CSV table of C-alpha atoms in Angstrom, one decimal:
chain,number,residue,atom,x,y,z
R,1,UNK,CA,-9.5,9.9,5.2
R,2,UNK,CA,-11.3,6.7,3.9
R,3,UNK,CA,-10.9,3.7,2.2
R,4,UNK,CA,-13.5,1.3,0.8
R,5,UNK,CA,-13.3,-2.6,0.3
R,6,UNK,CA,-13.2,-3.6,-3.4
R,7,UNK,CA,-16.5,-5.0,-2.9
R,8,UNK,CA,-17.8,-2.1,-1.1
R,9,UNK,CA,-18.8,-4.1,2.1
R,10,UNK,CA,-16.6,-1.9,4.6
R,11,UNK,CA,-15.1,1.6,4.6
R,12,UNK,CA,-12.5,2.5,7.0
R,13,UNK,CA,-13.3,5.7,8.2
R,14,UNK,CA,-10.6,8.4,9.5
R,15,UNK,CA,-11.7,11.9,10.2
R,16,UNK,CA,-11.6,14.2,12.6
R,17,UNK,CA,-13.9,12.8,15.4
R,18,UNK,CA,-12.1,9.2,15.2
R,19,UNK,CA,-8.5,10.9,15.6
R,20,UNK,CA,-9.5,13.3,18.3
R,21,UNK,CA,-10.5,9.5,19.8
R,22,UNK,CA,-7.6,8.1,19.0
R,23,UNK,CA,-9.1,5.3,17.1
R,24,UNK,CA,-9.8,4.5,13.1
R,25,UNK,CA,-13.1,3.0,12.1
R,26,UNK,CA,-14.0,0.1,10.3
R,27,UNK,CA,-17.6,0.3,9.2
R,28,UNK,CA,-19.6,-2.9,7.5
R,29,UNK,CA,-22.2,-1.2,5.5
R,30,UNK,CA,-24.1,-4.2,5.1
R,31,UNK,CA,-24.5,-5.6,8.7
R,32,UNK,CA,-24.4,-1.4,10.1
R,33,UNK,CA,-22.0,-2.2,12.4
R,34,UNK,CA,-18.8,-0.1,13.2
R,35,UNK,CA,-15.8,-0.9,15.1
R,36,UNK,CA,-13.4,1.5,16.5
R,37,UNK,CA,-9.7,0.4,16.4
R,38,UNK,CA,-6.4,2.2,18.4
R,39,UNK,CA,-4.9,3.8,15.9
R,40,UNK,CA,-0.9,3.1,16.4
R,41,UNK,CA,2.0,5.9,17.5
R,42,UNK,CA,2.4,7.8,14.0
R,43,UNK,CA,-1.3,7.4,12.4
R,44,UNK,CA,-3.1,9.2,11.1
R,45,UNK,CA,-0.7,9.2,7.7
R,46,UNK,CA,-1.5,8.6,4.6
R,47,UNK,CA,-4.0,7.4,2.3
R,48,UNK,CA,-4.9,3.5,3.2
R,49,UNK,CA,-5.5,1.0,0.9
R,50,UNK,CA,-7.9,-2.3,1.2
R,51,UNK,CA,-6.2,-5.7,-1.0
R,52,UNK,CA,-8.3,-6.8,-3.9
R,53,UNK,CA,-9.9,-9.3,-1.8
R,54,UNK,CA,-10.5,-7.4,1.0
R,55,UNK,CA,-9.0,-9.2,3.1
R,56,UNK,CA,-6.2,-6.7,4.3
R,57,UNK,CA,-5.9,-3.3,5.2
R,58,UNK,CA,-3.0,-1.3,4.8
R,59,UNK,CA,-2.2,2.6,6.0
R,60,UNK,CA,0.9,4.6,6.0
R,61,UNK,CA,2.3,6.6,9.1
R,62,UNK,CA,3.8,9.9,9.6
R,63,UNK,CA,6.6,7.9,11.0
R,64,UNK,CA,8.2,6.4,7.7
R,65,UNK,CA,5.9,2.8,8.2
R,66,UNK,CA,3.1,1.0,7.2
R,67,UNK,CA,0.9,-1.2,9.0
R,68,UNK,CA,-1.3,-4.0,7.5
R,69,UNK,CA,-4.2,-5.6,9.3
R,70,UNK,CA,-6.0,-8.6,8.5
R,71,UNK,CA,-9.8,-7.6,8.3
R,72,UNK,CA,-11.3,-10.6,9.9
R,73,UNK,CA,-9.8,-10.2,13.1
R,74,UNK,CA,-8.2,-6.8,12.6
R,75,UNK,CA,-4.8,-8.5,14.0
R,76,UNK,CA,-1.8,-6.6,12.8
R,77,UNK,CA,-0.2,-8.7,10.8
R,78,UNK,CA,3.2,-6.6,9.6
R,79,UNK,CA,4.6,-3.4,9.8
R,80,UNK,CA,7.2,-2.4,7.4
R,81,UNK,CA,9.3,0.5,7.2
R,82,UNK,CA,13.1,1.5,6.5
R,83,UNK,CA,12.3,4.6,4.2
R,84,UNK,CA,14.5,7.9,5.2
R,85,UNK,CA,11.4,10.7,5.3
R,86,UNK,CA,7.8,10.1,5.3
R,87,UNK,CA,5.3,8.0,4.1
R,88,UNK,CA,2.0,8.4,2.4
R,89,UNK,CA,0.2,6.3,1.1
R,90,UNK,CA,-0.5,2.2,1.3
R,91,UNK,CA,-2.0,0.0,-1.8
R,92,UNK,CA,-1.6,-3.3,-3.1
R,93,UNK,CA,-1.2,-4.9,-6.0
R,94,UNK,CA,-4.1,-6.8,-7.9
R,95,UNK,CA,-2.6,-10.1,-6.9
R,96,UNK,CA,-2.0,-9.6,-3.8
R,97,UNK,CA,1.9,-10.4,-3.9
R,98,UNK,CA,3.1,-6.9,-3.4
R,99,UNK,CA,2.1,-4.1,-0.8
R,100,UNK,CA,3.3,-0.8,-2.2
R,101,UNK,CA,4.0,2.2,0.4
R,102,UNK,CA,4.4,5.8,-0.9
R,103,UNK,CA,7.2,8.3,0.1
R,104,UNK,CA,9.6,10.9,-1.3
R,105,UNK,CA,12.0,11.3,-4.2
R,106,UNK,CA,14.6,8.7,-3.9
R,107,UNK,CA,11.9,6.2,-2.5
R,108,UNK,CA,9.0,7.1,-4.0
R,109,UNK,CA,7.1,4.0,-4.4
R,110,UNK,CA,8.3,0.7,-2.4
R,111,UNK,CA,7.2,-2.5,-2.9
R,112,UNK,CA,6.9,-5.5,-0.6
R,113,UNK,CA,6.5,-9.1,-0.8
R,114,UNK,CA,3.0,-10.0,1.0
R,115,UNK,CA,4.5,-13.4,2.0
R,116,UNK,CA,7.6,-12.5,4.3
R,117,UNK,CA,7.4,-8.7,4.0
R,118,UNK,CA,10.1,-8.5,2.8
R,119,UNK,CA,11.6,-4.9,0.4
R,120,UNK,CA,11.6,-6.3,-3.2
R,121,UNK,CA,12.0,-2.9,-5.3
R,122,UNK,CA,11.9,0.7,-4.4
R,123,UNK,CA,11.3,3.1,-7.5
R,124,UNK,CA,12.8,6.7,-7.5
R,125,UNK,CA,11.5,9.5,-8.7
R,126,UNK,CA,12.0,13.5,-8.9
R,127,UNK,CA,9.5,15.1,-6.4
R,128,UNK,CA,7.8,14.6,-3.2
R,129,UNK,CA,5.3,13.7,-1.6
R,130,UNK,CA,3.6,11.0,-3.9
R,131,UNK,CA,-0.1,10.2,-2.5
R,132,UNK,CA,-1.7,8.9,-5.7
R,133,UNK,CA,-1.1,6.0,-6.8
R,134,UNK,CA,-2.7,3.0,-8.4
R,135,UNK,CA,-1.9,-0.7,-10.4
R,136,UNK,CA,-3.1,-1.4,-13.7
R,137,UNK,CA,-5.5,-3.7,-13.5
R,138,UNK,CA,-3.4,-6.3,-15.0
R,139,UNK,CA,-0.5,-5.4,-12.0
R,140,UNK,CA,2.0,-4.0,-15.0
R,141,UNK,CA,2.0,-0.8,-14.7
R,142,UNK,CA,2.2,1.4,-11.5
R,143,UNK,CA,1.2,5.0,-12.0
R,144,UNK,CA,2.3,7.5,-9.3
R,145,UNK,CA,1.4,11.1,-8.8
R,146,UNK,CA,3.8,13.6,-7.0
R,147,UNK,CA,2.0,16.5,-5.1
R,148,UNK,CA,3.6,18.7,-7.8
R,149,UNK,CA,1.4,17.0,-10.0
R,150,UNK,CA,4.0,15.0,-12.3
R,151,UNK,CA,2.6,11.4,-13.2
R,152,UNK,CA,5.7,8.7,-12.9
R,153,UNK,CA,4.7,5.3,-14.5
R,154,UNK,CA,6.6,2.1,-14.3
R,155,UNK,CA,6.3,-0.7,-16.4
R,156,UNK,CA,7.0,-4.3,-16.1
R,157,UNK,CA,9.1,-5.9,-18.6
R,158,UNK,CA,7.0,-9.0,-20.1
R,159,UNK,CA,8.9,-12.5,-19.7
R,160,UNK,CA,9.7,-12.6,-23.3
R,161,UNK,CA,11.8,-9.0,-22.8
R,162,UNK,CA,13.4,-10.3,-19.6
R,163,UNK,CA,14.9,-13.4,-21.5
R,164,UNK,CA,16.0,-11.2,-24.8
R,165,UNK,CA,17.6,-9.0,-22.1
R,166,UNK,CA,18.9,-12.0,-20.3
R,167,UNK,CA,20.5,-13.3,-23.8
R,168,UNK,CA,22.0,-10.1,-24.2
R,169,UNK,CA,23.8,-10.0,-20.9
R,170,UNK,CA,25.1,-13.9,-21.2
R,171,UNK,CA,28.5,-14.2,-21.4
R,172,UNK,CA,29.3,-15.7,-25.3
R,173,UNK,CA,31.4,-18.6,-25.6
């Protein structure tokens, strides 16, 4: 498995010879420099995800969790979890706000606040096993594909819709 920065500074490397070490590797292609991390109880996972501004990493277990690191330091900032099976992949959103982890059917995407870490919204969908999966660029729509190879895509209501809906659902006097 890999991953590469947005700028395409540093690729997180995860194959064979870095598990059978027991460590994931976080190369700067720029400066040639590499350095080996421990990889924590459950990696190698899923498919890891760098933030827009490269500043985080994040990578799914085969434990149900996630783990984010801050790139800098490579200090584990948070590790979030709670999902019943699996987990598979790790990617945020273009702002930043949200870390989305992957899983199965019932939970197949979940998304987390980047502040507190916090579970904000978990989005079913029939199927397993849903690696790929990216934002629109403008963070409105979230596209997942199942292994099976069904595409699930979520949209974002626009304020305008969330306040006709709003009007809707208010009580009338």
């Amino acid at each position: 498995g890999y991953a590469i920065t947005p700028d395409g500074t540093q690729v997180l490397m995860l194959g064979d010879t870095q598990a059978a070490h027991g460590v994931f590797s976080l190369v700067d292609v720029v400066r040639g420099q590499q350095r080996d991390f421990p990889m924590p109880s459950g990696l190698p996972g899923g498919a890891a995800g760098f933030s827009f501004d490269g500043r985080l990493l994040a990578m799914a277990d085969d434990i149900a969790r996630a783990h984010v690191w801050e790139t800098a330091s490579f200090e584990r900032v948070a590790t979030v979890g709670g999902f019943t099976l699996g987990t598979h992949a790790a990617f945020f959103s273009p702002d930043g706000l949200r870390l989305g982890v992957t899983s199965n059917g019932a939970e197949a995407v979940r998304l987390f606040d980047t502040v507190d870490w916090h579970p904000v919204l978990t989005l079913p969908a029939p199927g397993s096993l849903f690696r790929a999966v990216e934002f629109s660029s403008d963070g409105n729509v979230l596209g997942a594909m199942s292994e099976a190879g069904a595409l699930h895509l979520w949209r974002a209501p626009s304020w305008s819709e969330i306040a006709a809906a709003e009007a809707l659902a208010a009580p009338k006097p």
